[in-house]
Amino acid sequence: MNFDNVPPHPRVSATIDPDGVAEVIFDGVPHYLRSGSLPGARRDVTTYVAQRARDVLGRAVLVHVSEPEGRFELAVHPDGSVDERASRDQAPDPSALIHDPQSDATVMTRVRPPAGPATQESAPEPAERPDVAEPAAFAEPAARPEPPTPAVRFEPAEPAARAEPPTPAAPAEPAAPAEPAEPHAPATQAPAGRAPAAAPDHWAPPPRPAEPAAEQLPPSPHRAQPGSYPTQPARQAPFPAPGQPPSSMPSFSPSVPQPAGPAYPPQSGGSASVPQPAGPVYPPQNAGPAYPQQTGEPALTRRQLRESFLTQEQVEAPASTGLRGVLARAGIKTAPSAAERSERSDRNTVSQHWPGVRTIAIVNGKGGANKTPTTALLAAVFARNSGAATLAWDNNVTRGTLGWRTDQGPHDATVLDLLPEVDNLLSPGAKAGDISHYVHHQPADKYDVLRSNPNLLSSETRISAPDVDAIHDVAGRYYRLVFVDSGNDESAENWLRMIDKADQLVVASIAKPEHAEAGALLLEELVARGGRSAELARGAVVVVSQAREKDTKPAASDIAQGFTGWVRETVTIPYDRAMVESVLRFDSLAPATQRAWLRAGAAVAAGL
């Protein structure tokens, strides 16, 4: 296609980033396309411009494209077909310098695409010549004979009109060896020593005026025609047609050297193969179109191409803590600090509502590992921030102390009082407030506690696996989050059944080697069990608390470092005297401790 026939107005340009974001400026109005990949961006650009050309102009438009692989000029037609040529300011391809082993001469040439089929009247006599010859320093010796070889094809000019390709002429007899023709010699006859090859069936070589070699190298515009090409692969265009998936073949830019390919097979009328320029070559005239055609995939609709007016813009709240918060409250708009943004992110993470019930098991086979404070304070973090109904369940039959470390309600009911009422609590006529007869609400921290009875021997408080199923069903009926404080007997039925019910595992430990080792051994045993237990162990969160203020050898960070790589995340909690007192309340903790527990809650929430 002659690009001069495409009106330059409206001006259309497209810029494509490597990450697949494209900006199309159509007559001064920008439009953004976000495809996520470079091939997808190319497809979306051609689809968008083709639709504008069809709906607005009714004719082809010329598009200037800038992308990571170069700059291109595309003529995009209303039917989605595309004509492409490389930008004129690209440098010649260094691979155009090839070596002819038959003559020990170096020849600069480029095989270039035909502009279109020549008419029968305009086709000259079939003859071929080198496209550009090198200076005399590279001329082949005069006295050295060489066998006849087919000449290298040269560039065609634009045809006057489209027509059927001419019938190939019979090849001529090889001529006697002689000196090659001077550079830019007219193509009226084949150079001495070269056999004039038969005219290709896809173009005819018209004469052209002499011009500097540097001006002959940039490729001419073309538009490939439908057809077949059995001997050479078609050149992959950098922009696919609308609706066509990107090809696995790499794109080709004329200014980028490509790896050397195999020699072409002998052309008709020749007796030997001629080495061709390295890298991909342009297809002949009867090759398939350079741009893949549409394969039935529906084009994007106007609604899909149009940007919605209902896009939501995230507006960040001003700072609320520290000096920035003081300035914001004084009326000076101040952005939050990085620390405040991190805290907001963690708070937003624990404030989510997940579909269905989520069960979090807090485990460690050694007593005194801080399981009960971890259960209570994690439940407080989620209940206070998300507002979801949250239950802390003491599943320890060996004198569990969760009831001692939390506020007691107006009764002294325990899990043993709830078990006989399971059927009533799960019946269709049960009310939301019926569960309050058996749990103890925490007014400040907004969660409920299902106590065990630490006043009885463990033999009198045995909980079987079916009991755990029944209690969990009741908990799932009235609560959305269930935190389970486990016991120390890892072989007990209720402990093993709790693991089967858990969605997230939290290993609690203090900064002591024996407690950390107990937690690590427990994780190893769960991995050895395989299945669901192994998944929980690999995705566990380890919470290490500094148990003593002055005893920092080892420190909580040292213990947490030992778990790094074996679990999903580790969190350390600084020493806080309020965690040692009898009743656990989140508001009584120091700000640094509260921030650490919020970080622990966000780590747990990430696994839900």
mmCIF file of N, CA and C in Angstrom, residues 311-432:
data_model
loop_
_atom_site.group_PDB
_atom_site.id
_atom_site.type_symbol
_atom_site.label_atom_id
_atom_site.label_comp_id
_atom_site.label_asym_id
_atom_site.label_seq_id
_atom_site.Cartn_x
_atom_site.Cartn_y
_atom_site.Cartn_z
ATOM 1 N N THR A 311 -15.579 5.463 38.119
ATOM 2 C CA THR A 311 -14.333 5.046 38.748
ATOM 3 C C THR A 311 -14.184 5.718 40.106
ATOM 4 N N GLN A 312 -13.708 4.930 41.075
ATOM 5 C CA GLN A 312 -13.577 5.419 42.435
ATOM 6 C C GLN A 312 -12.138 5.837 42.695
ATOM 7 N N GLU A 313 -11.994 6.986 43.254
ATOM 8 C CA GLU A 313 -10.665 7.483 43.600
ATOM 9 C C GLU A 313 -10.448 7.322 45.103
ATOM 10 N N GLN A 314 -9.343 6.669 45.465
ATOM 11 C CA GLN A 314 -9.036 6.459 46.871
ATOM 12 C C GLN A 314 -8.458 7.746 47.453
ATOM 13 N N VAL A 315 -9.145 8.296 48.439
ATOM 14 C CA VAL A 315 -8.704 9.519 49.091
ATOM 15 C C VAL A 315 -8.125 9.150 50.446
ATOM 16 N N GLU A 316 -6.866 9.467 50.649
ATOM 17 C CA GLU A 316 -6.189 9.123 51.896
ATOM 18 C C GLU A 316 -6.548 10.131 52.982
ATOM 19 N N ALA A 317 -6.887 9.606 54.149
ATOM 20 C CA ALA A 317 -7.203 10.473 55.277
ATOM 21 C C ALA A 317 -5.926 11.154 55.763
ATOM 22 N N PRO A 318 -6.025 12.358 56.286
ATOM 23 C CA PRO A 318 -4.825 13.042 56.781
ATOM 24 C C PRO A 318 -4.246 12.329 57.991
ATOM 25 N N ALA A 319 -3.047 12.734 58.373
ATOM 26 C CA ALA A 319 -2.361 12.119 59.512
ATOM 27 C C ALA A 319 -3.174 12.327 60.784
ATOM 28 N N SER A 320 -3.075 11.353 61.703
ATOM 29 C CA SER A 320 -3.803 11.442 62.969
ATOM 30 C C SER A 320 -2.916 11.211 64.182
ATOM 31 N N THR A 321 -1.657 10.833 63.976
ATOM 32 C CA THR A 321 -0.756 10.567 65.093
ATOM 33 C C THR A 321 0.518 11.386 64.944
ATOM 34 N N GLY A 322 1.203 11.589 66.079
ATOM 35 C CA GLY A 322 2.480 12.284 66.067
ATOM 36 C C GLY A 322 2.332 13.749 65.717
ATOM 37 N N LEU A 323 3.453 14.351 65.348
ATOM 38 C CA LEU A 323 3.467 15.759 64.983
ATOM 39 C C LEU A 323 2.611 16.018 63.750
ATOM 40 N N ARG A 324 2.593 15.081 62.811
ATOM 41 C CA ARG A 324 1.758 15.241 61.624
ATOM 42 C C ARG A 324 0.285 15.310 62.012
ATOM 43 N N GLY A 325 -0.100 14.498 62.990
ATOM 44 C CA GLY A 325 -1.481 14.543 63.448
ATOM 45 C C GLY A 325 -1.830 15.867 64.096
ATOM 46 N N VAL A 326 -0.889 16.439 64.847
ATOM 47 C CA VAL A 326 -1.117 17.746 65.462
ATOM 48 C C VAL A 326 -1.326 18.803 64.380
ATOM 49 N N LEU A 327 -0.501 18.764 63.331
ATOM 50 C CA LEU A 327 -0.648 19.733 62.246
ATOM 51 C C LEU A 327 -1.973 19.540 61.514
ATOM 52 N N ALA A 328 -2.369 18.295 61.330
ATOM 53 C CA ALA A 328 -3.634 18.040 60.645
ATOM 54 C C ALA A 328 -4.813 18.549 61.461
ATOM 55 N N ARG A 329 -4.777 18.346 62.769
ATOM 56 C CA ARG A 329 -5.871 18.832 63.611
ATOM 57 C C ARG A 329 -5.890 20.358 63.694
ATOM 58 N N ALA A 330 -4.741 20.987 63.425
ATOM 59 C CA ALA A 330 -4.677 22.444 63.413
ATOM 60 C C ALA A 330 -5.146 23.020 62.082
ATOM 61 N N GLY A 331 -5.543 22.176 61.154
ATOM 62 C CA GLY A 331 -6.054 22.644 59.879
ATOM 63 C C GLY A 331 -5.052 22.599 58.751
ATOM 64 N N ILE A 332 -3.830 22.133 59.025
ATOM 65 C CA ILE A 332 -2.801 22.023 57.990
ATOM 66 C C ILE A 332 -2.848 20.606 57.423
ATOM 67 N N LYS A 333 -3.231 20.496 56.178
ATOM 68 C CA LYS A 333 -3.366 19.183 55.569
ATOM 69 C C LYS A 333 -2.005 18.498 55.496
ATOM 70 N N THR A 334 -1.865 17.396 56.219
ATOM 71 C CA THR A 334 -0.586 16.693 56.313
ATOM 72 C C THR A 334 -0.810 15.212 56.044
ATOM 73 N N ALA A 335 -0.006 14.629 55.149
ATOM 74 C CA ALA A 335 -0.119 13.202 54.833
ATOM 75 C C ALA A 335 0.424 12.373 55.981
ATOM 76 N N PRO A 336 -0.102 11.177 56.187
ATOM 77 C CA PRO A 336 0.404 10.323 57.269
ATOM 78 C C PRO A 336 1.815 9.828 56.990
ATOM 79 N N SER A 337 2.514 9.473 58.044
ATOM 80 C CA SER A 337 3.871 8.934 57.910
ATOM 81 C C SER A 337 3.813 7.491 57.434
ATOM 82 N N ALA A 338 4.980 6.942 57.105
ATOM 83 C CA ALA A 338 5.041 5.545 56.660
ATOM 84 C C ALA A 338 4.591 4.604 57.766
ATOM 85 N N ALA A 339 4.940 4.917 59.029
ATOM 86 C CA ALA A 339 4.524 4.069 60.143
ATOM 87 C C ALA A 339 3.007 4.086 60.300
ATOM 88 N N GLU A 340 2.402 5.253 60.146
ATOM 89 C CA GLU A 340 0.952 5.320 60.283
ATOM 90 C C GLU A 340 0.266 4.611 59.120
ATOM 91 N N ARG A 341 0.820 4.725 57.932
ATOM 92 C CA ARG A 341 0.240 3.996 56.799
ATOM 93 C C ARG A 341 0.315 2.487 57.031
ATOM 94 N N SER A 342 1.431 2.006 57.589
ATOM 95 C CA SER A 342 1.565 0.581 57.869
ATOM 96 C C SER A 342 0.541 0.132 58.901
ATOM 97 N N GLU A 343 0.336 0.944 59.921
ATOM 98 C CA GLU A 343 -0.661 0.591 60.940
ATOM 99 C C GLU A 343 -2.059 0.571 60.348
ATOM 100 N N ARG A 344 -2.365 1.516 59.482
ATOM 101 C CA ARG A 344 -3.679 1.530 58.841
ATOM 102 C C ARG A 344 -3.876 0.285 57.979
ATOM 103 N N SER A 345 -2.824 -0.121 57.302
ATOM 104 C CA SER A 345 -2.919 -1.317 56.458
ATOM 105 C C SER A 345 -3.203 -2.550 57.306
ATOM 106 N N ASP A 346 -2.497 -2.709 58.427
ATOM 107 C CA ASP A 346 -2.732 -3.863 59.304
ATOM 108 C C ASP A 346 -4.142 -3.820 59.891
ATOM 109 N N ARG A 347 -4.604 -2.629 60.255
ATOM 110 C CA ARG A 347 -5.939 -2.513 60.825
ATOM 111 C C ARG A 347 -7.006 -2.864 59.786
ATOM 112 N N ASN A 348 -6.772 -2.448 58.563
ATOM 113 C CA ASN A 348 -7.719 -2.794 57.505
ATOM 114 C C ASN A 348 -7.729 -4.297 57.239
ATOM 115 N N THR A 349 -6.568 -4.938 57.371
ATOM 116 C CA THR A 349 -6.479 -6.381 57.124
ATOM 117 C C THR A 349 -7.284 -7.179 58.145
ATOM 118 N N VAL A 350 -7.201 -6.814 59.425
ATOM 119 C CA VAL A 350 -7.932 -7.570 60.445
ATOM 120 C C VAL A 350 -9.403 -7.172 60.505
ATOM 121 N N SER A 351 -9.782 -6.143 59.761
ATOM 122 C CA SER A 351 -11.173 -5.685 59.802
ATOM 123 C C SER A 351 -12.042 -6.359 58.755
ATOM 124 N N GLN A 352 -11.487 -7.271 57.984
ATOM 125 C CA GLN A 352 -12.261 -7.924 56.929
ATOM 126 C C GLN A 352 -13.294 -8.883 57.520
ATOM 127 N N HIS A 353 -14.326 -9.169 56.721
ATOM 128 C CA HIS A 353 -15.305 -10.206 57.053
ATOM 129 C C HIS A 353 -15.179 -11.306 56.012
ATOM 130 N N TRP A 354 -14.769 -12.484 56.435
ATOM 131 C CA TRP A 354 -14.574 -13.600 55.521
ATOM 132 C C TRP A 354 -15.862 -14.393 55.393
ATOM 133 N N PRO A 355 -16.123 -14.972 54.235
ATOM 134 C CA PRO A 355 -17.335 -15.795 54.087
ATOM 135 C C PRO A 355 -17.211 -17.078 54.894
ATOM 136 N N GLY A 356 -18.235 -17.401 55.650
ATOM 137 C CA GLY A 356 -18.199 -18.596 56.476
ATOM 138 C C GLY A 356 -17.476 -18.351 57.786
ATOM 139 N N VAL A 357 -17.286 -19.416 58.539
ATOM 140 C CA VAL A 357 -16.639 -19.362 59.855
ATOM 141 C C VAL A 357 -15.148 -19.620 59.681
ATOM 142 N N ARG A 358 -14.322 -18.880 60.420
ATOM 143 C CA ARG A 358 -12.876 -19.087 60.417
ATOM 144 C C ARG A 358 -12.433 -19.478 61.827
ATOM 145 N N THR A 359 -11.669 -20.586 61.884
ATOM 146 C CA THR A 359 -11.207 -21.125 63.166
ATOM 147 C C THR A 359 -9.698 -21.016 63.240
ATOM 148 N N ILE A 360 -9.189 -20.419 64.314
ATOM 149 C CA ILE A 360 -7.748 -20.227 64.522
ATOM 150 C C ILE A 360 -7.346 -20.997 65.780
ATOM 151 N N ALA A 361 -6.420 -21.923 65.643
ATOM 152 C CA ALA A 361 -5.958 -22.738 66.773
ATOM 153 C C ALA A 361 -4.620 -22.222 67.260
ATOM 154 N N ILE A 362 -4.492 -21.977 68.581
ATOM 155 C CA ILE A 362 -3.243 -21.513 69.191
ATOM 156 C C ILE A 362 -2.632 -22.706 69.925
ATOM 157 N N VAL A 363 -1.428 -23.121 69.547
ATOM 158 C CA VAL A 363 -0.867 -24.391 70.003
ATOM 159 C C VAL A 363 0.565 -24.223 70.502
ATOM 160 N N ASN A 364 0.953 -25.108 71.386
ATOM 161 C CA ASN A 364 2.329 -25.398 71.824
ATOM 162 C C ASN A 364 2.211 -26.487 72.870
ATOM 163 N N GLY A 365 2.983 -27.553 72.700
ATOM 164 C CA GLY A 365 2.847 -28.687 73.597
ATOM 165 C C GLY A 365 3.394 -28.455 74.985
ATOM 166 N N LYS A 366 4.090 -27.374 75.227
ATOM 167 C CA LYS A 366 4.669 -27.110 76.541
ATOM 168 C C LYS A 366 3.847 -26.051 77.246
ATOM 169 N N GLY A 367 3.563 -26.287 78.559
ATOM 170 C CA GLY A 367 2.824 -25.313 79.343
ATOM 171 C C GLY A 367 3.640 -24.048 79.571
ATOM 172 N N GLY A 368 2.937 -22.939 79.793
ATOM 173 C CA GLY A 368 3.607 -21.672 80.023
ATOM 174 C C GLY A 368 4.182 -21.036 78.782
ATOM 175 N N ALA A 369 3.718 -21.448 77.600
ATOM 176 C CA ALA A 369 4.245 -20.912 76.339
ATOM 177 C C ALA A 369 3.507 -19.661 75.884
ATOM 178 N N ASN A 370 2.600 -19.139 76.711
ATOM 179 C CA ASN A 370 1.852 -17.914 76.395
ATOM 180 C C ASN A 370 0.682 -18.165 75.451
ATOM 181 N N LYS A 371 0.124 -19.398 75.479
ATOM 182 C CA LYS A 371 -1.009 -19.705 74.601
ATOM 183 C C LYS A 371 -2.251 -18.904 75.008
ATOM 184 N N THR A 372 -2.529 -18.821 76.315
ATOM 185 C CA THR A 372 -3.752 -18.138 76.767
ATOM 186 C C THR A 372 -3.707 -16.639 76.477
ATOM 187 N N PRO A 373 -2.625 -15.898 76.812
ATOM 188 C CA PRO A 373 -2.589 -14.485 76.417
ATOM 189 C C PRO A 373 -2.675 -14.287 74.900
ATOM 190 N N THR A 374 -2.049 -15.186 74.138
ATOM 191 C CA THR A 374 -2.122 -15.065 72.682
ATOM 192 C C THR A 374 -3.551 -15.239 72.195
ATOM 193 N N THR A 375 -4.283 -16.211 72.753
ATOM 194 C CA THR A 375 -5.676 -16.420 72.366
ATOM 195 C C THR A 375 -6.532 -15.206 72.686
ATOM 196 N N ALA A 376 -6.428 -14.694 73.923
ATOM 197 C CA ALA A 376 -7.275 -13.582 74.351
ATOM 198 C C ALA A 376 -6.975 -12.307 73.581
ATOM 199 N N LEU A 377 -5.713 -11.990 73.384
ATOM 200 C CA LEU A 377 -5.368 -10.715 72.761
ATOM 201 C C LEU A 377 -5.582 -10.738 71.242
ATOM 202 N N LEU A 378 -5.400 -11.874 70.600
ATOM 203 C CA LEU A 378 -5.744 -11.958 69.181
ATOM 204 C C LEU A 378 -7.253 -11.831 68.988
ATOM 205 N N ALA A 379 -8.042 -12.470 69.878
ATOM 206 C CA ALA A 379 -9.493 -12.329 69.791
ATOM 207 C C ALA A 379 -9.906 -10.871 69.979
ATOM 208 N N ALA A 380 -9.224 -10.163 70.892
ATOM 209 C CA ALA A 380 -9.538 -8.755 71.116
ATOM 210 C C ALA A 380 -9.207 -7.912 69.885
ATOM 211 N N VAL A 381 -8.081 -8.168 69.227
ATOM 212 C CA VAL A 381 -7.686 -7.402 68.042
ATOM 213 C C VAL A 381 -8.735 -7.534 66.948
ATOM 214 N N PHE A 382 -9.188 -8.760 66.689
ATOM 215 C CA PHE A 382 -10.158 -8.960 65.616
ATOM 216 C C PHE A 382 -11.531 -8.416 65.990
ATOM 217 N N ALA A 383 -11.982 -8.646 67.212
ATOM 218 C CA ALA A 383 -13.313 -8.194 67.610
ATOM 219 C C ALA A 383 -13.395 -6.676 67.641
ATOM 220 N N ARG A 384 -12.367 -6.017 68.146
ATOM 221 C CA ARG A 384 -12.394 -4.557 68.259
ATOM 222 C C ARG A 384 -12.338 -3.877 66.897
ATOM 223 N N ASN A 385 -11.644 -4.466 65.929
ATOM 224 C CA ASN A 385 -11.466 -3.811 64.637
ATOM 225 C C ASN A 385 -12.496 -4.225 63.594
ATOM 226 N N SER A 386 -12.879 -5.493 63.570
ATOM 227 C CA SER A 386 -13.800 -5.961 62.540
ATOM 228 C C SER A 386 -15.254 -5.875 62.964
ATOM 229 N N GLY A 387 -15.522 -5.925 64.274
ATOM 230 C CA GLY A 387 -16.903 -5.935 64.730
ATOM 231 C C GLY A 387 -17.599 -7.258 64.524
ATOM 232 N N ALA A 388 -16.878 -8.282 64.015
ATOM 233 C CA ALA A 388 -17.478 -9.601 63.802
ATOM 234 C C ALA A 388 -17.635 -10.319 65.131
ATOM 235 N N ALA A 389 -18.673 -11.119 65.235
ATOM 236 C CA ALA A 389 -18.883 -11.919 66.445
ATOM 237 C C ALA A 389 -17.710 -12.879 66.616
ATOM 238 N N THR A 390 -17.025 -12.773 67.752
ATOM 239 C CA THR A 390 -15.773 -13.506 67.970
ATOM 240 C C THR A 390 -15.864 -14.283 69.275
ATOM 241 N N LEU A 391 -15.390 -15.517 69.227
ATOM 242 C CA LEU A 391 -15.408 -16.403 70.401
ATOM 243 C C LEU A 391 -14.008 -16.889 70.707
ATOM 244 N N ALA A 392 -13.616 -16.858 71.987
ATOM 245 C CA ALA A 392 -12.382 -17.488 72.467
ATOM 246 C C ALA A 392 -12.787 -18.728 73.257
ATOM 247 N N TRP A 393 -12.378 -19.873 72.782
ATOM 248 C CA TRP A 393 -12.824 -21.173 73.315
ATOM 249 C C TRP A 393 -11.643 -21.852 73.991
ATOM 250 N N ASP A 394 -11.808 -22.193 75.276
ATOM 251 C CA ASP A 394 -10.766 -22.894 76.032
ATOM 252 C C ASP A 394 -10.968 -24.389 75.839
ATOM 253 N N ASN A 395 -10.146 -24.973 74.966
ATOM 254 C CA ASN A 395 -10.240 -26.407 74.676
ATOM 255 C C ASN A 395 -9.224 -27.201 75.482
ATOM 256 N N ASN A 396 -8.829 -26.684 76.635
ATOM 257 C CA ASN A 396 -7.835 -27.324 77.491
ATOM 258 C C ASN A 396 -8.563 -28.016 78.636
ATOM 259 N N VAL A 397 -8.409 -29.337 78.717
ATOM 260 C CA VAL A 397 -9.066 -30.097 79.794
ATOM 261 C C VAL A 397 -8.133 -30.298 80.985
ATOM 262 N N THR A 398 -6.909 -29.777 80.885
ATOM 263 C CA THR A 398 -5.964 -29.903 82.011
ATOM 264 C C THR A 398 -5.803 -28.540 82.672
ATOM 265 N N ARG A 399 -6.877 -28.101 83.312
ATOM 266 C CA ARG A 399 -6.924 -26.842 84.054
ATOM 267 C C ARG A 399 -6.580 -25.644 83.156
ATOM 268 N N GLY A 400 -7.369 -25.471 82.169
ATOM 269 C CA GLY A 400 -7.201 -24.314 81.315
ATOM 270 C C GLY A 400 -7.505 -23.031 82.072
ATOM 271 N N THR A 401 -6.732 -22.007 81.830
ATOM 272 C CA THR A 401 -6.816 -20.771 82.618
ATOM 273 C C THR A 401 -7.400 -19.592 81.839
ATOM 274 N N LEU A 402 -7.989 -19.818 80.686
ATOM 275 C CA LEU A 402 -8.552 -18.704 79.934
ATOM 276 C C LEU A 402 -9.658 -18.012 80.739
ATOM 277 N N GLY A 403 -10.447 -18.801 81.486
ATOM 278 C CA GLY A 403 -11.494 -18.204 82.311
ATOM 279 C C GLY A 403 -10.951 -17.362 83.439
ATOM 280 N N TRP A 404 -9.782 -17.689 83.933
ATOM 281 C CA TRP A 404 -9.166 -16.916 85.012
ATOM 282 C C TRP A 404 -8.550 -15.618 84.493
ATOM 283 N N ARG A 405 -8.157 -15.590 83.226
ATOM 284 C CA ARG A 405 -7.454 -14.419 82.684
ATOM 285 C C ARG A 405 -8.389 -13.451 81.965
ATOM 286 N N THR A 406 -9.702 -13.708 81.991
ATOM 287 C CA THR A 406 -10.674 -12.837 81.316
ATOM 288 C C THR A 406 -11.823 -12.516 82.270
ATOM 289 N N ASP A 407 -12.643 -11.549 81.874
ATOM 290 C CA ASP A 407 -13.784 -11.136 82.692
ATOM 291 C C ASP A 407 -14.859 -12.217 82.713
ATOM 292 N N GLN A 408 -15.508 -12.356 83.885
ATOM 293 C CA GLN A 408 -16.581 -13.330 84.035
ATOM 294 C C GLN A 408 -17.932 -12.631 83.899
ATOM 295 N N GLY A 409 -18.860 -13.313 83.252
ATOM 296 C CA GLY A 409 -20.189 -12.773 83.085
ATOM 297 C C GLY A 409 -21.052 -12.987 84.320
ATOM 298 N N PRO A 410 -22.382 -12.797 84.175
ATOM 299 C CA PRO A 410 -23.282 -12.939 85.334
ATOM 300 C C PRO A 410 -23.584 -14.384 85.712
ATOM 301 N N HIS A 411 -22.811 -15.319 85.234
ATOM 302 C CA HIS A 411 -23.004 -16.744 85.550
ATOM 303 C C HIS A 411 -21.636 -17.401 85.567
ATOM 304 N N ASP A 412 -21.604 -18.677 85.899
ATOM 305 C CA ASP A 412 -20.336 -19.419 85.943
ATOM 306 C C ASP A 412 -20.365 -20.638 85.025
ATOM 307 N N ALA A 413 -21.100 -20.551 83.942
ATOM 308 C CA ALA A 413 -21.222 -21.676 83.013
ATOM 309 C C ALA A 413 -19.901 -21.956 82.311
ATOM 310 N N THR A 414 -19.681 -23.234 81.955
ATOM 311 C CA THR A 414 -18.488 -23.671 81.237
ATOM 312 C C THR A 414 -18.902 -24.486 80.023
ATOM 313 N N VAL A 415 -17.927 -25.006 79.331
ATOM 314 C CA VAL A 415 -18.203 -25.813 78.152
ATOM 315 C C VAL A 415 -18.972 -27.075 78.521
ATOM 316 N N LEU A 416 -18.792 -27.541 79.746
ATOM 317 C CA LEU A 416 -19.513 -28.737 80.175
ATOM 318 C C LEU A 416 -21.007 -28.463 80.330
ATOM 319 N N ASP A 417 -21.374 -27.214 80.590
ATOM 320 C CA ASP A 417 -22.789 -26.866 80.663
ATOM 321 C C ASP A 417 -23.396 -26.675 79.281
ATOM 322 N N LEU A 418 -22.583 -26.342 78.321
ATOM 323 C CA LEU A 418 -23.083 -26.134 76.965
ATOM 324 C C LEU A 418 -23.362 -27.451 76.246
ATOM 325 N N LEU A 419 -22.565 -28.485 76.491
ATOM 326 C CA LEU A 419 -22.678 -29.726 75.722
ATOM 327 C C LEU A 419 -24.082 -30.338 75.773
ATOM 328 N N PRO A 420 -24.769 -30.401 76.941
ATOM 329 C CA PRO A 420 -26.112 -30.993 76.935
ATOM 330 C C PRO A 420 -27.139 -30.177 76.163
ATOM 331 N N GLU A 421 -26.839 -28.899 75.876
ATOM 332 C CA GLU A 421 -27.795 -28.032 75.203
ATOM 333 C C GLU A 421 -27.471 -27.819 73.726
ATOM 334 N N VAL A 422 -26.632 -28.634 73.184
ATOM 335 C CA VAL A 422 -26.226 -28.455 71.782
ATOM 336 C C VAL A 422 -27.426 -28.541 70.848
ATOM 337 N N ASP A 423 -28.294 -29.550 71.042
ATOM 338 C CA ASP A 423 -29.434 -29.711 70.137
ATOM 339 C C ASP A 423 -30.367 -28.504 70.187
ATOM 340 N N ASN A 424 -30.600 -27.978 71.394
ATOM 341 C CA ASN A 424 -31.469 -26.814 71.509
ATOM 342 C C ASN A 424 -30.850 -25.583 70.848
ATOM 343 N N LEU A 425 -29.544 -25.429 71.025
ATOM 344 C CA LEU A 425 -28.878 -24.261 70.448
ATOM 345 C C LEU A 425 -28.800 -24.326 68.924
ATOM 346 N N LEU A 426 -28.876 -25.541 68.356
ATOM 347 C CA LEU A 426 -28.831 -25.708 66.900
ATOM 348 C C LEU A 426 -30.216 -25.873 66.294
ATOM 349 N N SER A 427 -31.249 -25.845 67.078
ATOM 350 C CA SER A 427 -32.614 -26.041 66.575
ATOM 351 C C SER A 427 -33.065 -24.815 65.799
ATOM 352 N N PRO A 428 -34.035 -24.972 64.892
ATOM 353 C CA PRO A 428 -34.521 -23.811 64.125
ATOM 354 C C PRO A 428 -35.119 -22.720 64.989
ATOM 355 N N GLY A 429 -35.633 -23.079 66.178
ATOM 356 C CA GLY A 429 -36.250 -22.073 67.018
ATOM 357 C C GLY A 429 -35.299 -21.348 67.942
ATOM 358 N N ALA A 430 -33.989 -21.655 67.874
ATOM 359 C CA ALA A 430 -33.027 -21.006 68.768
ATOM 360 C C ALA A 430 -32.864 -19.549 68.392
ATOM 361 N N LYS A 431 -32.654 -18.700 69.385
ATOM 362 C CA LYS A 431 -32.471 -17.265 69.202
ATOM 363 C C LYS A 431 -30.989 -16.901 69.336
ATOM 364 N N ALA A 432 -30.627 -15.746 68.776
ATOM 365 C CA ALA A 432 -29.229 -15.325 68.794
ATOM 366 C C ALA A 432 -28.717 -15.130 70.205
#
